[in-house]
Tab-separated table of C-alpha atoms and ligand atoms in Angstrom:
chain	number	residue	atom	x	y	z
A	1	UNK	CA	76.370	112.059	103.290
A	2	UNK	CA	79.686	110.280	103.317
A	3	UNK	CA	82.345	111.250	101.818
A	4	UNK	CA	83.844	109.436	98.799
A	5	UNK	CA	86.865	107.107	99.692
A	6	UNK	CA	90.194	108.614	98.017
A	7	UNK	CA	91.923	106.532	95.762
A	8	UNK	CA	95.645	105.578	96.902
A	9	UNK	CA	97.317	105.665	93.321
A	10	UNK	CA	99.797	103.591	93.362
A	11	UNK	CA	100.695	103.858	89.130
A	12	UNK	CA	101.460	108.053	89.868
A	13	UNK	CA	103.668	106.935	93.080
A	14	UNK	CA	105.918	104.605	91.204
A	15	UNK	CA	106.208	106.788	88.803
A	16	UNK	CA	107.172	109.467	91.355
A	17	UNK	CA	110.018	106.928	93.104
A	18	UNK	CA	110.749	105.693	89.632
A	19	UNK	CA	111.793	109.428	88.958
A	20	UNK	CA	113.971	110.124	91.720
A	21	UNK	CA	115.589	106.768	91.280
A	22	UNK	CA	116.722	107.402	87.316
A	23	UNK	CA	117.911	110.707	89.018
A	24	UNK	CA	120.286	108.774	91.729
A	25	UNK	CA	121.000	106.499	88.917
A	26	UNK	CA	122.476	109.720	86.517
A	27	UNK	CA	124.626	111.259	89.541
A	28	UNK	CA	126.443	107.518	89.973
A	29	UNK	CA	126.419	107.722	85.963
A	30	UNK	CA	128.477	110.944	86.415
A	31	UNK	CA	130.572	109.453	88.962
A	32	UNK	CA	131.328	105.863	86.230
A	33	UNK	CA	128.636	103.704	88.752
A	34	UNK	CA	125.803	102.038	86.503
A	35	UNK	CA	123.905	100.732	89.132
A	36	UNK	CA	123.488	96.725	87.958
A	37	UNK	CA	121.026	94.476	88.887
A	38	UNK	CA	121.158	90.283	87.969
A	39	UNK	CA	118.171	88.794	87.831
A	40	UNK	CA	117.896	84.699	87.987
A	41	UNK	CA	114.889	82.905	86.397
A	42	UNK	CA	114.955	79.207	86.786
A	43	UNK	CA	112.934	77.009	84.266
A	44	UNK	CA	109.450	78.585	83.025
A	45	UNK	CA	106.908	79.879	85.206
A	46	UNK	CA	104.440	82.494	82.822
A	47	UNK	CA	103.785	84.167	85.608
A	48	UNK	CA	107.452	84.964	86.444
A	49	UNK	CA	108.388	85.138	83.826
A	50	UNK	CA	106.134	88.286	82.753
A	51	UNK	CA	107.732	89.915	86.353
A	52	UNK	CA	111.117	89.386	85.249
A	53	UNK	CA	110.546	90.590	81.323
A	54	UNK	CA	109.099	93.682	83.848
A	55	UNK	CA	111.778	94.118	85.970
A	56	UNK	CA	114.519	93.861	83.129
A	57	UNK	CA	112.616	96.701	81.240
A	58	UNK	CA	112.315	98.926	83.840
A	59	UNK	CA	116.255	98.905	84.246
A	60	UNK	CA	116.538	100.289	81.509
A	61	UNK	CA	114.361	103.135	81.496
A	62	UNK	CA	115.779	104.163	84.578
A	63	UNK	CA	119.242	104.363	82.862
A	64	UNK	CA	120.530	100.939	85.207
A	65	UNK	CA	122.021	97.372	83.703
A	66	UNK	CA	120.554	94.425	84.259
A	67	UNK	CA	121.576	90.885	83.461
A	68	UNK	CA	118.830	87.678	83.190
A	69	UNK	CA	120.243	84.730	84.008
A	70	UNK	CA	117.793	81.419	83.190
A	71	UNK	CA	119.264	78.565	84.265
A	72	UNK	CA	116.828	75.462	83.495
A	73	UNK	CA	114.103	74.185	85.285
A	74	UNK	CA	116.804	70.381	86.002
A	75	UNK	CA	119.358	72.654	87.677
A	76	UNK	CA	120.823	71.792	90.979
A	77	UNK	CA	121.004	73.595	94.015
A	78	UNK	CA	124.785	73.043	93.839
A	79	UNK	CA	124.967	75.096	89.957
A	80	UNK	CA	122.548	77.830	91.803
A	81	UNK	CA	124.983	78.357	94.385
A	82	UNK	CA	127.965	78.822	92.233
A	83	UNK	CA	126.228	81.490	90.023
A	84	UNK	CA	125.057	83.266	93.253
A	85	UNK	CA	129.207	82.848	94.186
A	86	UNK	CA	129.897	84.612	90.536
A	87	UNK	CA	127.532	87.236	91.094
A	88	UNK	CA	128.793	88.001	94.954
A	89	UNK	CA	132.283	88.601	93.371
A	90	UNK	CA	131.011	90.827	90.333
A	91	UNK	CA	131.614	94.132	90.854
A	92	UNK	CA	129.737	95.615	88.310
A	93	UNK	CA	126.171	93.749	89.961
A	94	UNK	CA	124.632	95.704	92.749
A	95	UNK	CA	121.441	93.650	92.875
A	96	UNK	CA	120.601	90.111	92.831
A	97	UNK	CA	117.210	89.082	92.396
A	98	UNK	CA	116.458	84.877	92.743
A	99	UNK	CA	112.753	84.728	91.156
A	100	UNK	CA	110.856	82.721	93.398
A	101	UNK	CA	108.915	80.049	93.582
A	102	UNK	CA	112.322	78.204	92.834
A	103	UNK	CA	111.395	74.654	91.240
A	104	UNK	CA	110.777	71.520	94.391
A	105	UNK	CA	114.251	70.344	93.945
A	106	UNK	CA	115.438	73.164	94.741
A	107	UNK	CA	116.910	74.812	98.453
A	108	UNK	CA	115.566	78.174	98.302
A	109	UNK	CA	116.267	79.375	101.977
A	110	UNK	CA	120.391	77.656	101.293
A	111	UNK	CA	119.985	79.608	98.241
A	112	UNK	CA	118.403	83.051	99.691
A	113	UNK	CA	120.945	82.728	102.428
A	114	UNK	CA	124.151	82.683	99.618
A	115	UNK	CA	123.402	86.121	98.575
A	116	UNK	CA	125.766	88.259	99.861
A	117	UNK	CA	123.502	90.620	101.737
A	118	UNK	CA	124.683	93.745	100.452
A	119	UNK	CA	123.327	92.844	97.311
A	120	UNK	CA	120.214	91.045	98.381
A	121	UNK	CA	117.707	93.679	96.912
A	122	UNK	CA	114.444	91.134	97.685
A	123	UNK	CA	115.776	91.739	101.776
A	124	UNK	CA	115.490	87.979	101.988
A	125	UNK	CA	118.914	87.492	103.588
A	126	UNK	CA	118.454	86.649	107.053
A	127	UNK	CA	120.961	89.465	108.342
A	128	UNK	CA	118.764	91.797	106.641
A	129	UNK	CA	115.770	90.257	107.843
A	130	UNK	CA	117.286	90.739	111.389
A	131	UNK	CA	118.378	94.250	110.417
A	132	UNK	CA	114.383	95.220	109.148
A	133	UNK	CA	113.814	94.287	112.825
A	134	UNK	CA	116.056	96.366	114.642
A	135	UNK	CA	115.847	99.642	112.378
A	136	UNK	CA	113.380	102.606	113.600
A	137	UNK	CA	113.001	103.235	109.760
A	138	UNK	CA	110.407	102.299	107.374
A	139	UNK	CA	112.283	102.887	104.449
A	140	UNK	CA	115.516	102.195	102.852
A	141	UNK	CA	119.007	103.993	103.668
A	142	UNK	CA	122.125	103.431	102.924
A	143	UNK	CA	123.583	101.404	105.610
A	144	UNK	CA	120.451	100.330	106.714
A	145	UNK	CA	118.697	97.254	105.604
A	146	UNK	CA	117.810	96.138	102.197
A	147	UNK	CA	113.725	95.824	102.708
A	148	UNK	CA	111.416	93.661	100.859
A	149	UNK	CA	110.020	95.418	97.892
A	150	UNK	CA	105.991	94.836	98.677
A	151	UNK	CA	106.054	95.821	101.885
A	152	UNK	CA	108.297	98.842	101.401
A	153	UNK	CA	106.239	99.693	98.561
A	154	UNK	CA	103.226	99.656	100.800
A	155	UNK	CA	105.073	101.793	103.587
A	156	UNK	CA	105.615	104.690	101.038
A	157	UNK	CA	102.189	104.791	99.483
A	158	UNK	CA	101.584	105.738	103.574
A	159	UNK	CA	104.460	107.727	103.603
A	160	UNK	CA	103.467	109.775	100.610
A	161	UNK	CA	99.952	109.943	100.729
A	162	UNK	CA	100.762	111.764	104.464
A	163	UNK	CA	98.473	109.188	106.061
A	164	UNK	CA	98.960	108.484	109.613
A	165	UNK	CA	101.171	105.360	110.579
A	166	UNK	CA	101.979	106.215	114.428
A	167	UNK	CA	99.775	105.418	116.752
A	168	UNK	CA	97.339	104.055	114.479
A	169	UNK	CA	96.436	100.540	114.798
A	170	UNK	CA	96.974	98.300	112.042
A	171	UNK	CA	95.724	94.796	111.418
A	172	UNK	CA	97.727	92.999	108.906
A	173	UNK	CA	95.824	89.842	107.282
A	174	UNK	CA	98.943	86.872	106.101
A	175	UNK	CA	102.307	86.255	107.682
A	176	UNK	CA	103.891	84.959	104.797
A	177	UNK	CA	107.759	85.953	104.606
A	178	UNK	CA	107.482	88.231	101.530
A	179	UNK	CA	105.023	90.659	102.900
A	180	UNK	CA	102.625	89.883	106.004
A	181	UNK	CA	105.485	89.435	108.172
A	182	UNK	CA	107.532	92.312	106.989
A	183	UNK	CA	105.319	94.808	106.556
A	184	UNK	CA	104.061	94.165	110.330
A	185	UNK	CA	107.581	94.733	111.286
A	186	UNK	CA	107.561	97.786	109.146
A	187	UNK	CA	104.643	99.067	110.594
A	188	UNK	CA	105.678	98.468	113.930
A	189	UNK	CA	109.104	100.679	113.494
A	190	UNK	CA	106.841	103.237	112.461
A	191	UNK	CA	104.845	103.544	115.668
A	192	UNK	CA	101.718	101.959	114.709
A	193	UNK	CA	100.316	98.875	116.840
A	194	UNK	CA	99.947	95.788	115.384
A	195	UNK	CA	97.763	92.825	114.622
A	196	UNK	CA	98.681	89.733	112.505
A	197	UNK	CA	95.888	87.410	111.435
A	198	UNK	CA	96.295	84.293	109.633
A	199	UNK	CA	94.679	81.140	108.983
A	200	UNK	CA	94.284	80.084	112.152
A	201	UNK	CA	93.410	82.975	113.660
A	202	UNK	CA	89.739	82.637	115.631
A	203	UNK	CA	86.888	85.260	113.626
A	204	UNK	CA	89.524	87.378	112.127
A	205	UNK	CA	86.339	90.635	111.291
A	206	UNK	CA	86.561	91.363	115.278
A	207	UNK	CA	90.542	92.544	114.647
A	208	UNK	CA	89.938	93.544	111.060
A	209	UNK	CA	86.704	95.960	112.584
A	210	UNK	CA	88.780	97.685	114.830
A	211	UNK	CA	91.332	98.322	111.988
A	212	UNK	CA	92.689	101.659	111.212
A	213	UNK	CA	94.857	100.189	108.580
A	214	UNK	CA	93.822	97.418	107.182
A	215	UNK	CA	96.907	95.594	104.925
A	216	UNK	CA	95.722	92.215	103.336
A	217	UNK	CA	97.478	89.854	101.614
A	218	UNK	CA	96.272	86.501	101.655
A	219	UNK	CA	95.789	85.771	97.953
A	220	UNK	CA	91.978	85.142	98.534
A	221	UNK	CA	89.313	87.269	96.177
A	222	UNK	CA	87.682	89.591	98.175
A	223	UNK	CA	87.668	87.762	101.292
A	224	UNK	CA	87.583	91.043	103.409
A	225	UNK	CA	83.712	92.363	102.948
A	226	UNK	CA	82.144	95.786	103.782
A	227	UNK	CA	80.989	94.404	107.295
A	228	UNK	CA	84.811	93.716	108.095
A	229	UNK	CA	85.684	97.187	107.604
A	230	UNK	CA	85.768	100.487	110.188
A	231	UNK	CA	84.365	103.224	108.483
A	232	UNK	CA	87.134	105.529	107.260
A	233	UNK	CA	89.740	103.119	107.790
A	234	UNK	CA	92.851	103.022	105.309
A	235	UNK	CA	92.920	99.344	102.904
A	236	UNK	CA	95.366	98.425	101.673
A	237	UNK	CA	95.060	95.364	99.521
A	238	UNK	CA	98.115	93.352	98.273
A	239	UNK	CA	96.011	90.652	96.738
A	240	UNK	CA	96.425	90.418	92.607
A	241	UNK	CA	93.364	87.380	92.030
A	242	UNK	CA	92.655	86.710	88.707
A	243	UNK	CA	88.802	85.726	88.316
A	244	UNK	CA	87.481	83.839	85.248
A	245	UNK	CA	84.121	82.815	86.334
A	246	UNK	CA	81.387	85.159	85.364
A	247	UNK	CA	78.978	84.744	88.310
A	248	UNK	CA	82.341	85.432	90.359
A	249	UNK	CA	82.641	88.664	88.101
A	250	UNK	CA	79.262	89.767	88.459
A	251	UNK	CA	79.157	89.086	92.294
A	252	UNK	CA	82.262	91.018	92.992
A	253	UNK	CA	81.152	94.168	90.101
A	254	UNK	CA	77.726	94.184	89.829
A	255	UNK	CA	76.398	96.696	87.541
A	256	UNK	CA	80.023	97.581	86.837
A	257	UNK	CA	80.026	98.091	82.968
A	258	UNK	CA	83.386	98.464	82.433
A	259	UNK	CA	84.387	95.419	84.414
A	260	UNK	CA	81.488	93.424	82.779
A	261	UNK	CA	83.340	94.437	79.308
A	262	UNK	CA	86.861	93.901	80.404
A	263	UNK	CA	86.062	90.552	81.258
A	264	UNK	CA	84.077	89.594	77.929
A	265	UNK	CA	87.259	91.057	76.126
A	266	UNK	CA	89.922	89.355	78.453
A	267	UNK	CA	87.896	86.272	79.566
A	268	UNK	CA	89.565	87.418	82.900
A	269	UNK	CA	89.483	90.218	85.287
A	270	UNK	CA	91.784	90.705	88.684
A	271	UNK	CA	89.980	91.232	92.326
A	272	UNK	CA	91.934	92.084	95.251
A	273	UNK	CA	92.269	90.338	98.157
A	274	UNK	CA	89.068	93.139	99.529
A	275	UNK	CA	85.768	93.111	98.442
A	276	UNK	CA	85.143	96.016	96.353
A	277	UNK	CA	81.950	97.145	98.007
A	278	UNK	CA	84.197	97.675	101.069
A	279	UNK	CA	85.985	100.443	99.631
A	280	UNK	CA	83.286	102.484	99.604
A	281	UNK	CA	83.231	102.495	103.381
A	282	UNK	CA	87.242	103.375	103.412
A	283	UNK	CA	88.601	106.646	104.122
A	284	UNK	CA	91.637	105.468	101.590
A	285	UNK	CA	91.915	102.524	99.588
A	286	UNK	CA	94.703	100.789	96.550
A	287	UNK	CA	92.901	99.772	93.967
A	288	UNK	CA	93.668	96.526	92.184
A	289	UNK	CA	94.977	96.975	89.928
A	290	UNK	CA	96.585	100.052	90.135
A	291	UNK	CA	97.618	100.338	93.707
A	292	UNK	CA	100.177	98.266	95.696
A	293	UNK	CA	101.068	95.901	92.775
A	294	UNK	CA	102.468	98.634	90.822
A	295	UNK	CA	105.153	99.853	93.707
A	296	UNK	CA	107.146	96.295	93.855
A	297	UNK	CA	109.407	96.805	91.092
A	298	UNK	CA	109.628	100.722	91.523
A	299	UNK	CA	110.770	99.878	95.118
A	300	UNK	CA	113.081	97.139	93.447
A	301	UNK	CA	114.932	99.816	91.606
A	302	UNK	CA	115.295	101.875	94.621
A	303	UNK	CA	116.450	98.828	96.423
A	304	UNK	CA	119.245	98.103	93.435
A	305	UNK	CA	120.003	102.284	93.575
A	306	UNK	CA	120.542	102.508	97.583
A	307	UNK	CA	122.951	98.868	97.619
A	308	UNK	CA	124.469	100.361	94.766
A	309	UNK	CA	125.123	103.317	97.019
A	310	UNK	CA	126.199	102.220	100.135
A	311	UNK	CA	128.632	99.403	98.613
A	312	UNK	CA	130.504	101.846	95.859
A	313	UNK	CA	129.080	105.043	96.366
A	314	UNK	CA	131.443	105.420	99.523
A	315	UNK	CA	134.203	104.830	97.689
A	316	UNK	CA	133.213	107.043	94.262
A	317	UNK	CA	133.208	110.052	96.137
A	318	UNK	CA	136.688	109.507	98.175
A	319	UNK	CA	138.328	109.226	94.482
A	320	UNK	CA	136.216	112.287	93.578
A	321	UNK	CA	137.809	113.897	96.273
A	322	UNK	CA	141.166	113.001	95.348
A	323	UNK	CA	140.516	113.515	91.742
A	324	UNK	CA	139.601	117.490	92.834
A	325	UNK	CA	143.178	117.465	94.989
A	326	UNK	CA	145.170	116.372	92.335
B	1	LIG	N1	107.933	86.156	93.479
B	1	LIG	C1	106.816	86.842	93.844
B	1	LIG	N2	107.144	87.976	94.487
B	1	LIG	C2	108.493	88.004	94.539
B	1	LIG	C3	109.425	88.958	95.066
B	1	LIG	O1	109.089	89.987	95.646
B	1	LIG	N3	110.740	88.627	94.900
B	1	LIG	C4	111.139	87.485	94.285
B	1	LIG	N4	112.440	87.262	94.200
B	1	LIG	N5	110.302	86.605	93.786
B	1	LIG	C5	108.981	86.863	93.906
């Protein structure tokens, strides 16, 4: 009989890297660093909104400041890049955070590229972009570069779950910027080999078959089924889809009770990007939700923590020293 897949819980991780962050976050307390993150909202997207409102609150908790800054949805490009100028030269911000999608009008890559990228906690800065590239690590150090939160997120759910990365190969499904790109990258530094498919690639299941690790993130409801999958292989699904058809529902969960009542209470429930009869074949899946979605902003903080490090923490301890001289 097979075994039963294991559950990658991603909830009990954050909550592990959330810890050791508010930890980091007390010794810069001790040292007068609150490690500061600005966040910039532009106009009113629900759905960002809710992330930001997120993000915000967990600052808190984890004993950090945090700023929201909502310019309106006419602003210029011009405006956007003055603020970003105001938060390079404030001392007190460690971490800016430019909520995308930005409205049309908008230049997001002129924008992305005016963060100074020390403080560029999404990694979006091209410098750190080229630094992801040339670093043999796959997660964040001081000094080293500023990763994007998803993929980083993903790369310690690995990490900590002492899953096999090296050696392993890994079939990534989406080359967007934000995490099919990276997170190949990130994979790569970590010894596994791997495959990027995308929209145009030719019957994707042949690559996604031979998959050890399977990372997709395509933003289509279960689009990888249970004859895509090896046996035993590792998913990892980034996809967050919210379904509100109840066929859909039923198709995707059937005789899933406590799906069927979620949805009659919510009118809505998410599916990943994964079938969920292929996790039964997996060795290890994330479970949506619950799995890779909840790591982004835990990773964020880390992020905000380590830049907060690297560009005052140097610094803090040479007047420590001098403090203990004197
Ligand atoms: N919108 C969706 N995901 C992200 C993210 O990781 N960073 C930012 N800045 N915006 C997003």
């Amino acid at each position: 009989m097979k075994a039963t897949a294991r559950i990658l819980n991603g909830i009990e991780i954050a909550a592990q890297i959330k810890a050791e962050v508010a930890e980091q976050a007390r010794a810069l307390a001790a040292r007068g660093i609150t490690p500061g993150l600005a966040v910039v909202l532009v106009g009113h997207v629900a759905a960002s909104e809710i992330y930001v409102r997120s993000k915000v609150k967990t600052c808190a908790e984890l004993g950090m400041f945090s700023e929201m800054l909502t310019p309106p949805e006419s602003v210029t490009t011009a405006e956007l890049l003055e603020l970003v100028a105001g938060l390079n030269a404030r001392d007190e911000v460690d971490g800016i955070l430019i909520q995308l999608p930005l409205p049309a009008h908008v230049d997001t890559r002129r924008l992305l590229e005016a963060v100074s990228p020390d403080k560029d906690v999404d990694g979006f800065h091209p410098i750190n972009v080229g630094r992801l590239q040339s670093s043999a690590s796959h997660g964040v150090q001081a000094g080293s570069a500023l990763a994007p939160c998803t993929p980083a997120g993903i790369m310690e759910i690995l990490r900590r779950s002492g899953l096999p990365v090296a050696g392993q190969h890994a079939v990534v499904l989406g080359r967007s910027e934000i995490v099919g790109k990276p997170v190949a990258m990130m994979l790569l530094n970590a010894s596994a080999t791997v495959t990027v498919c995308h929209s145009k690639t030719v019957e994707i299941g042949r690559y996604t078959r031979d998959a050890d690790i399977l990372v997709a993130a395509i933003g289509r409801p279960g689009f990888v089924t249970a004859e895509m999958v090896k046996p035993g292989a590792t998913l990892i699904d980034v996809g967050i889809n919210r379904v509100t058809d109840a066929a859909e529902v039923a198709r995707f969960f059937p005789g899933d009770e406590a799906r069927a009542a979620q949805f009659a209470t919510r009118g809505s429930t998410l599916v990943g990007d994964i079938h969920p009869a292929a996790f039964a074949l997996a060795g290890a899946y994330t479970p949506v939700p619950g799995g890779v979605g909840a790591l982004t902003i835990a990773m964020l903080m880390k992020n905000t923590v380590a830049a907060a490090k690297a560009r005052r923490g140097a610094s803090a301890g040479r007047s420590e020293v001098a403090a203990a001289k004197a």
